GROMACS .gro file of C-alpha atoms in nm:
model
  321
    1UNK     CA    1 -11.964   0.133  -6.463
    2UNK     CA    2 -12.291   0.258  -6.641
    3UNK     CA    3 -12.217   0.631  -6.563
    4UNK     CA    4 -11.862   0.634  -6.724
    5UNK     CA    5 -11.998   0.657  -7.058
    6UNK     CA    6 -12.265   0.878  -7.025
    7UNK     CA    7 -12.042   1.140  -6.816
    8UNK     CA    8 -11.847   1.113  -7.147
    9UNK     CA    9 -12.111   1.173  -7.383
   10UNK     CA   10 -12.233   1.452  -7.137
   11UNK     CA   11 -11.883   1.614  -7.186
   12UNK     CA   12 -11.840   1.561  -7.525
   13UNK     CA   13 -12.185   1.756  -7.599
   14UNK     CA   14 -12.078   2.055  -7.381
   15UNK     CA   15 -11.740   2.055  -7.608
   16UNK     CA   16 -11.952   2.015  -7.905
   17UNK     CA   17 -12.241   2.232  -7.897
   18UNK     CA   18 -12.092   2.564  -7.889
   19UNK     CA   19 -11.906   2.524  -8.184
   20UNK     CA   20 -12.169   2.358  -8.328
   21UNK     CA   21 -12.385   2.712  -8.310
   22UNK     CA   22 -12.138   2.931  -8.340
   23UNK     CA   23 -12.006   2.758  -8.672
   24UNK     CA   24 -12.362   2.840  -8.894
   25UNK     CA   25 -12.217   2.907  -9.198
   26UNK     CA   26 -12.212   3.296  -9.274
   27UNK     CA   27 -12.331   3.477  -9.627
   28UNK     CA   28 -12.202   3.804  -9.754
   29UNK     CA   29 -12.365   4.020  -9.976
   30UNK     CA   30 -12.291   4.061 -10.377
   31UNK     CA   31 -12.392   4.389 -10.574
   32UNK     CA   32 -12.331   4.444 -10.949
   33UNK     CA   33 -12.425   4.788 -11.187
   34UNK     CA   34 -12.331   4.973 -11.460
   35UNK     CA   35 -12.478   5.295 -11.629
   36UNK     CA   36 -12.267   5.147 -12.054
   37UNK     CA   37 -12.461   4.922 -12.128
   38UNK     CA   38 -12.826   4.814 -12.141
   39UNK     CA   39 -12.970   4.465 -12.086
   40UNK     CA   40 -13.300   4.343 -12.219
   41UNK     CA   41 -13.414   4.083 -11.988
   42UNK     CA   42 -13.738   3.860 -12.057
   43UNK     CA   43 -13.887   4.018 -11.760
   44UNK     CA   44 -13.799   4.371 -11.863
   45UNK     CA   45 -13.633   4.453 -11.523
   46UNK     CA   46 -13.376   4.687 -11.507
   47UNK     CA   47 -13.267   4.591 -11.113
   48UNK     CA   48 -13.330   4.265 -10.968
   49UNK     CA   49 -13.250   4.094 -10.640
   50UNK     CA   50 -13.173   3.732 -10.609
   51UNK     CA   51 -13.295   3.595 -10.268
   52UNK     CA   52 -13.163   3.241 -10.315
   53UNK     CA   53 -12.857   3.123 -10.089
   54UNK     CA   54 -12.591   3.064 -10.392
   55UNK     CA   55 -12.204   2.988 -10.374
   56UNK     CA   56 -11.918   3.221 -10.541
   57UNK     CA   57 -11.935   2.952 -10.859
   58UNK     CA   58 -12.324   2.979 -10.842
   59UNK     CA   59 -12.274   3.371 -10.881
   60UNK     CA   60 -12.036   3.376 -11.139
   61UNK     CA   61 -12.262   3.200 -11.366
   62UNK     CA   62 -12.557   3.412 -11.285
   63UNK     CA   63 -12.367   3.757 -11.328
   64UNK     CA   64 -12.290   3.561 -11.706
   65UNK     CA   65 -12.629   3.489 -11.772
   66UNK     CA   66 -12.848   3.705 -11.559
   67UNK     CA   67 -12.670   4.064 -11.567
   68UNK     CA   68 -12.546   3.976 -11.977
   69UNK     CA   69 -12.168   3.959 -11.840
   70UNK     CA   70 -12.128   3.686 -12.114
   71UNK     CA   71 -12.198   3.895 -12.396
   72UNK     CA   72 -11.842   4.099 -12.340
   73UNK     CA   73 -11.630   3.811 -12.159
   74UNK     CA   74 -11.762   3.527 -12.364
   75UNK     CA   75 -11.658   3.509 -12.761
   76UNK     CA   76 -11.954   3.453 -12.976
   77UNK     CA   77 -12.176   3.714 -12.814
   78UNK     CA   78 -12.271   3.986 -13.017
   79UNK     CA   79 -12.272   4.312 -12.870
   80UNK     CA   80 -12.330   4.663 -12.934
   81UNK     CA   81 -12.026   4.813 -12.795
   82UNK     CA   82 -11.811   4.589 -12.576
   83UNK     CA   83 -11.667   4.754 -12.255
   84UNK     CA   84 -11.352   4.822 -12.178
   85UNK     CA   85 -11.344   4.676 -11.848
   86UNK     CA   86 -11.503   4.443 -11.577
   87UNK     CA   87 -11.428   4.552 -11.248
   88UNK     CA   88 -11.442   4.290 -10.953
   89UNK     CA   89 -11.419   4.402 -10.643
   90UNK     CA   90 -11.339   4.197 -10.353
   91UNK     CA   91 -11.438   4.376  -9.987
   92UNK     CA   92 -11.394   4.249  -9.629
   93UNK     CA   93 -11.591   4.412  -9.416
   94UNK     CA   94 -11.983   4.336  -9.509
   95UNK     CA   95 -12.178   4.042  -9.414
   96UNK     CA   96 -12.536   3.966  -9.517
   97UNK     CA   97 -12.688   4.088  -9.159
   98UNK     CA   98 -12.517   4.419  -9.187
   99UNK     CA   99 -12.769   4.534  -9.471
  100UNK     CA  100 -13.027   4.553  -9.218
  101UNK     CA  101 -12.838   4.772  -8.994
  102UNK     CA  102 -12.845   5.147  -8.959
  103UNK     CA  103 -12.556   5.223  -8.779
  104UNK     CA  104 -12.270   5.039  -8.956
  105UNK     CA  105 -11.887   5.141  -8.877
  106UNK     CA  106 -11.872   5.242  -9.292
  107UNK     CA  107 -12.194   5.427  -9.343
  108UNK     CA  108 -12.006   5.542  -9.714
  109UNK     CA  109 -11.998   5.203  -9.853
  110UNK     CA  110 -12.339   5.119  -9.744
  111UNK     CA  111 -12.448   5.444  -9.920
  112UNK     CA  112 -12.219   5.393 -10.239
  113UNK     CA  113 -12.371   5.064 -10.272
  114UNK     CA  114 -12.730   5.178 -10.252
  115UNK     CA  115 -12.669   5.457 -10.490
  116UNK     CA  116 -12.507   5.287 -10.760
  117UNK     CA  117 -12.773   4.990 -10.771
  118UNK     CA  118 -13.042   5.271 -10.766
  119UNK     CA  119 -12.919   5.453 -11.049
  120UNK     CA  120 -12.739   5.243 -11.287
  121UNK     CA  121 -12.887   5.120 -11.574
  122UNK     CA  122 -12.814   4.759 -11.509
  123UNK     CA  123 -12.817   4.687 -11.172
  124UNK     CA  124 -12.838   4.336 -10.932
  125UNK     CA  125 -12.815   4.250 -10.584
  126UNK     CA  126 -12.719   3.889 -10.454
  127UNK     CA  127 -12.796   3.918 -10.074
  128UNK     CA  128 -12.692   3.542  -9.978
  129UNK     CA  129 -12.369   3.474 -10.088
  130UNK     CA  130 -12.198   3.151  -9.873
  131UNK     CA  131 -11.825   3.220  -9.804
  132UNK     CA  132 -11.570   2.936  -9.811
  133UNK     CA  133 -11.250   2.985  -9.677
  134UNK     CA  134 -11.072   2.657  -9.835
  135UNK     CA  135 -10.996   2.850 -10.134
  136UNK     CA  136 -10.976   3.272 -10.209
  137UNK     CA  137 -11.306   3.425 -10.351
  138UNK     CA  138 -11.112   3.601 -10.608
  139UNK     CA  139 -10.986   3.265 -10.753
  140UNK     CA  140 -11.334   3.074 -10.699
  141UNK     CA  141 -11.486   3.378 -10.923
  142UNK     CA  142 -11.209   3.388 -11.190
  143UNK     CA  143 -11.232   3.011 -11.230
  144UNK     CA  144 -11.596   3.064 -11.227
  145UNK     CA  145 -11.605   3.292 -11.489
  146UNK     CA  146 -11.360   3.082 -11.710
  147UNK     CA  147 -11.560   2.734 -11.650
  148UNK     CA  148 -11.853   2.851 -11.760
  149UNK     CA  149 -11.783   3.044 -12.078
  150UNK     CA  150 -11.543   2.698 -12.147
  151UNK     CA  151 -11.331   2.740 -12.524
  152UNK     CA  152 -11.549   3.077 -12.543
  153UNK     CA  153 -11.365   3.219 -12.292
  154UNK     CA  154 -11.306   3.617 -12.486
  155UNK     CA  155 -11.147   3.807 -12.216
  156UNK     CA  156 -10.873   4.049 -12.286
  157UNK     CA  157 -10.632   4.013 -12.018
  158UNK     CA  158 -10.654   3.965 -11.598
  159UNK     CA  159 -10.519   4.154 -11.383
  160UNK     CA  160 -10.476   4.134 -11.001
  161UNK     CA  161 -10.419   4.448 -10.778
  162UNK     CA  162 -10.428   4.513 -10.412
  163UNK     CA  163 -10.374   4.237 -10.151
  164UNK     CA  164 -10.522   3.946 -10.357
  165UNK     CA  165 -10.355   3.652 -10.346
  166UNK     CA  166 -10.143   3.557 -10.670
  167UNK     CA  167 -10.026   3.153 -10.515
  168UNK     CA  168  -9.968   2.950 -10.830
  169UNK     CA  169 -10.057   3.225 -11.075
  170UNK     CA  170  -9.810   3.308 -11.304
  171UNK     CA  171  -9.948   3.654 -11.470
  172UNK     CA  172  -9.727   3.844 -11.631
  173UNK     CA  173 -10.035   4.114 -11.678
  174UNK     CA  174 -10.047   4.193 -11.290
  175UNK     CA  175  -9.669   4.181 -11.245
  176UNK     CA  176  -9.662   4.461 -11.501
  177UNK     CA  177  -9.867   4.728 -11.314
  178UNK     CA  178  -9.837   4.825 -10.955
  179UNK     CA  179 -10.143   5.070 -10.944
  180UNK     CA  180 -10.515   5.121 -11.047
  181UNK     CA  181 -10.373   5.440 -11.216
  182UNK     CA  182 -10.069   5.293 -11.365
  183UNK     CA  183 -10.347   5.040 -11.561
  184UNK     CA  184 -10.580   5.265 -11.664
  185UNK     CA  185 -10.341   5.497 -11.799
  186UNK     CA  186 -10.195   5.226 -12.032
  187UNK     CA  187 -10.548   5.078 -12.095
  188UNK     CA  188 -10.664   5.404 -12.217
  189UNK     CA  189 -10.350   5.494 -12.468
  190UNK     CA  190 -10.311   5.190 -12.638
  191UNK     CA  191 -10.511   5.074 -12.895
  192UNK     CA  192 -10.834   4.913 -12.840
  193UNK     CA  193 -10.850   4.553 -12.895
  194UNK     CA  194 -11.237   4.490 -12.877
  195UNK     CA  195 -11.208   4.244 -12.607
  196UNK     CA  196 -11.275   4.335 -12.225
  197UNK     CA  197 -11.022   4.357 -11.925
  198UNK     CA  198 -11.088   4.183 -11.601
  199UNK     CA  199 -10.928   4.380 -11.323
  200UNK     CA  200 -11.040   4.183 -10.997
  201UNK     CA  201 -10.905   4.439 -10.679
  202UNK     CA  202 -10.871   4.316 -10.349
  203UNK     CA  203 -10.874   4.538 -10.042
  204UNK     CA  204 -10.653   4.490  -9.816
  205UNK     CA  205 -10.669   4.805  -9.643
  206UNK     CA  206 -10.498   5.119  -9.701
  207UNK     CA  207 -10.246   5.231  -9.449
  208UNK     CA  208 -10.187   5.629  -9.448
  209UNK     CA  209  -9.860   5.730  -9.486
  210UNK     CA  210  -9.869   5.938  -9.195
  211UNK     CA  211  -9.930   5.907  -8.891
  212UNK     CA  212 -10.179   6.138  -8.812
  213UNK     CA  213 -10.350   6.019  -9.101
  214UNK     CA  214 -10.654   5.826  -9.091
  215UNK     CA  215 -10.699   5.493  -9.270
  216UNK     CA  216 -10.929   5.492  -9.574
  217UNK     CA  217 -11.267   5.311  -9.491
  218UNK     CA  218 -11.344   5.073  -9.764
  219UNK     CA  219 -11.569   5.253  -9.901
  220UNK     CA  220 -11.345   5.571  -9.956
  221UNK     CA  221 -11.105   5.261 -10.162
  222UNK     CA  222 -11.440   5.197 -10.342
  223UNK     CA  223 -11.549   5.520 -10.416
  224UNK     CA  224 -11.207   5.650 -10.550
  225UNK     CA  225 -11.174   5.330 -10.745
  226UNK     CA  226 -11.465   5.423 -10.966
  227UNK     CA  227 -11.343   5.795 -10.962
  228UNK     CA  228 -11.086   5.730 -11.144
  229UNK     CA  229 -11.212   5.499 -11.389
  230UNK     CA  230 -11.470   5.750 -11.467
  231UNK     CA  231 -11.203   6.000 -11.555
  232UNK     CA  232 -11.020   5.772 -11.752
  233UNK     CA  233 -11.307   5.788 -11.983
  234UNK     CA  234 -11.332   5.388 -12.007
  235UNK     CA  235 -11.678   5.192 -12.019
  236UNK     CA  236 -11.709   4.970 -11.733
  237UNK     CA  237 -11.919   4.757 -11.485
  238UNK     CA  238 -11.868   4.697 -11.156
  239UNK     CA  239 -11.930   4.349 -10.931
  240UNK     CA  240 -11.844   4.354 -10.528
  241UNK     CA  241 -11.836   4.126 -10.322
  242UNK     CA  242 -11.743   4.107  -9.959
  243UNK     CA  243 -11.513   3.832  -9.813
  244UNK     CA  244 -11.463   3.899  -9.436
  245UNK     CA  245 -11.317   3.559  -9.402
  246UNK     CA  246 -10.948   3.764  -9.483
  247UNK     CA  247 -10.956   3.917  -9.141
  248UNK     CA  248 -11.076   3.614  -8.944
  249UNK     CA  249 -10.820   3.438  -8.699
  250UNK     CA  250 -11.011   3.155  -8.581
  251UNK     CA  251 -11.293   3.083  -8.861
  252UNK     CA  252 -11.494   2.863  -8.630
  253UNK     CA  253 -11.569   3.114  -8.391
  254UNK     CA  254 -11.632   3.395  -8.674
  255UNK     CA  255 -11.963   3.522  -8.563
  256UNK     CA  256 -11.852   3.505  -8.210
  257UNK     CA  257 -11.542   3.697  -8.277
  258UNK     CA  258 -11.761   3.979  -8.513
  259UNK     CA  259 -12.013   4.035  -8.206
  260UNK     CA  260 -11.783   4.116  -7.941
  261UNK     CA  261 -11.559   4.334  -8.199
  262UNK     CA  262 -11.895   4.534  -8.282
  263UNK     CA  263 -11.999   4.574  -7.922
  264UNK     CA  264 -11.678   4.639  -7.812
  265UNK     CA  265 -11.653   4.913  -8.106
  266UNK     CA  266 -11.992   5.010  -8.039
  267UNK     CA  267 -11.944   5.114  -7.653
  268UNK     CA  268 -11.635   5.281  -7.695
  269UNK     CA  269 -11.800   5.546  -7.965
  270UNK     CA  270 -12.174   5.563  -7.828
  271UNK     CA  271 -12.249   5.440  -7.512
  272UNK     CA  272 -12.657   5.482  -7.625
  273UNK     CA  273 -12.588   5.239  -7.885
  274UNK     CA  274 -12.933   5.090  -7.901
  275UNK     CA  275 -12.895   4.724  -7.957
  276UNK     CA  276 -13.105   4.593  -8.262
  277UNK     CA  277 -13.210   4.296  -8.378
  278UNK     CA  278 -12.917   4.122  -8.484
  279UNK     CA  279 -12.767   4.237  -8.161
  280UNK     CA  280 -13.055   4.077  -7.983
  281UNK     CA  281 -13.051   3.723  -8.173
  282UNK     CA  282 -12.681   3.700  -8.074
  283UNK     CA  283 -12.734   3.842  -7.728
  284UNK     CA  284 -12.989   3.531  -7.668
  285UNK     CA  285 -12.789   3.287  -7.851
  286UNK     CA  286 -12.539   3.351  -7.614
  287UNK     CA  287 -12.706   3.347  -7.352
  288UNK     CA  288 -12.876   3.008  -7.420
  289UNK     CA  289 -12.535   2.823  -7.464
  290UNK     CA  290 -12.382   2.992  -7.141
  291UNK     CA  291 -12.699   2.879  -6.930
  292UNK     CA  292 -12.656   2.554  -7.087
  293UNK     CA  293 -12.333   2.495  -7.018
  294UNK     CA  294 -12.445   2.548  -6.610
  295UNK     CA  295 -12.683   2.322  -6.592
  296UNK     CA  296 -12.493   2.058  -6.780
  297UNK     CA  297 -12.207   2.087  -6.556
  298UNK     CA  298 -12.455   2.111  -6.246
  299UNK     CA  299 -12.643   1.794  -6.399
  300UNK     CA  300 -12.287   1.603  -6.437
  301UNK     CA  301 -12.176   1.689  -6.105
  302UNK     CA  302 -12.490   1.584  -5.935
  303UNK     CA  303 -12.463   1.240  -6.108
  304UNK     CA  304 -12.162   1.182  -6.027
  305UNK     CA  305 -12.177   1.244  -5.651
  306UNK     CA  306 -12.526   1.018  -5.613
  307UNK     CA  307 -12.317   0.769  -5.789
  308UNK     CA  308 -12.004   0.797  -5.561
  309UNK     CA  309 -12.255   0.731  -5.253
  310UNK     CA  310 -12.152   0.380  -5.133
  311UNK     CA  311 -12.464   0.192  -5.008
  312UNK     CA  312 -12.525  -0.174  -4.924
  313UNK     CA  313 -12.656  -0.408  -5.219
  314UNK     CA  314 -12.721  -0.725  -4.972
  315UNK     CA  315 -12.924  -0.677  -4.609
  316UNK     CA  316 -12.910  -0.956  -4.370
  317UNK     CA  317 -13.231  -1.144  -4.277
  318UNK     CA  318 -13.299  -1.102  -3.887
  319UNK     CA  319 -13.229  -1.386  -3.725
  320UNK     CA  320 -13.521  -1.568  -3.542
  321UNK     CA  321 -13.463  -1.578  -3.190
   0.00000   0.00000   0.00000
């Protein structure tokens, strides 16, 4: 009777340890410029980098107070010339670890990225960004945004585009345009109302209209994005953030599912792919849970045959003869 319940705490750990490892909660990376306006910090920075693990509300507030976002979308800030539009960008294909790598599937975002925070005048990087996928990014940010300006709240109007989520949201501003164009086009010939725009874009991906066409790469969606608000003539500034959580079927096994996609990726279009070290961590993490899964069973089984071995509890005496 003593080995039933530890044969069931032995099972319950093999059912629980793998998800237990595989379920360390992921960060994405945040990046924020723009070459309209200046910001005199007390440190006299013009880029910094924030190291600290923060969540999306976390960010919002320090993109308000760190990169002077509240002096345009928060009434009562004076400013030199407010811009005509905040641009939030909402990705899905970067994580935190894939800063470190050199041989990323979208080598033009990673560039894009790098470029614009190198030569903007205002420029931040939030490396450590936790992801939650009980509620959209785009509406954690928003909300973010809105809680912590409060009754100051002094943007112009909000508009969602691409594939983000408009549940309960009743916005008459994003119903009215069906394009990035079609907005900036109207933006730009009406009158100017001194207050900025929030246009928060979500990519979704963009499917060709051809067949032999190939899908644009997120960064090509990026990269034309601030093409054409750079025609349009309009001052802007740019936040993206990544949210990879959109294309994830089974969240608990998200880093799982994101290793064998990349080595499956990775084989098919180099097979000298040299495996780095991200590849390597996950490679021995692996590893670890797979050998530990065999000897667990192996331990079980052993226990439970020594146990099934029927032996006498009670000898005789020899009888005296």
């Amino acid at each position: 009777m003593k080995v039933v319940p530890f044969t069931l705490l032995a099972l319950l750990l093999v059912a629980i340890v793998p998800n237990g490892l595989l379920a360390v909660p992921s960060t994405v990376p945040a990046f924020l410029w723009s070459s309209h306006y200046d910001l005199v910090s007390e440190n006299g920075m013009k880029d910094s980098v924030n190291y600290q693990i923060i969540s999306p509300k976390d960010l919002a507030k320090s993109v308000l107070a760190e990169a002077g976002w509240s002096n345009f979308l928060c009434n009562g800030k004076e400013f030199q010339e407010p811009l005509d539009l905040a641009l939030l960008f909402i990705g899905r294909e970067l994580q935190s670890s894939d800063l470190s790598m050199s041989n990323h599937e979208d080598s033009t975002l990673l560039d894009l990225l790098k470029l614009s925070f190198t030569r903007s005048n205002i420029s931040m990087a939030f490396p450590y960004v936790s992801s939650s996928e009980d509620e959209n990014l785009e509406k954690q940010l928003v909300s973010g945004f809105a809680e912590s300006c409060g009754d100051d709240l002094g943007i112009g109007k909000v508009v969602f585009l691409g594939s983000c989520s408009m549940d309960d949201t009743n916005d008459e501003d994003s119903a009215a345009f069906h394009s990035v164009q079609e907005y900036l086009n109207k933006k730009m010939e009406g009158s100017r109302t001194g207050k900025t725009d929030l246009l928060v874009f979500c990519n979704g991906g963009s499917q060709p209209l051809n067949i032999d066409e190939k899908p644009k790469s997120e960064g090509e969606v990026l990269s034309g994005l601030v093409s054409s608000v750079d025609k349009s003539g309009a001052k802007y500034a740019v936040l993206y953030v990544s949210d990879p959580s959109r294309l994830v079927r089974y969240p608990s096994y998200r880093e799982l599912q994101r290793f064998l996609e990349e080595t499956t990726n990775a084989s098919l279009t180099a097979n000298s792919t040299v495996c780095d070290r991200v590849c390597q961590i996950k490679s021995s993490l692996l590893e670890g849970i797979l050998v530990g899964i065999v000897l667990l069973i192996i331990l079980i089984s052993g226990l439970c045959c020594m146990m099934g071995i029927d032996t006498p509890t009670r000898f005789e005496t020899p009888q005296e003869q």
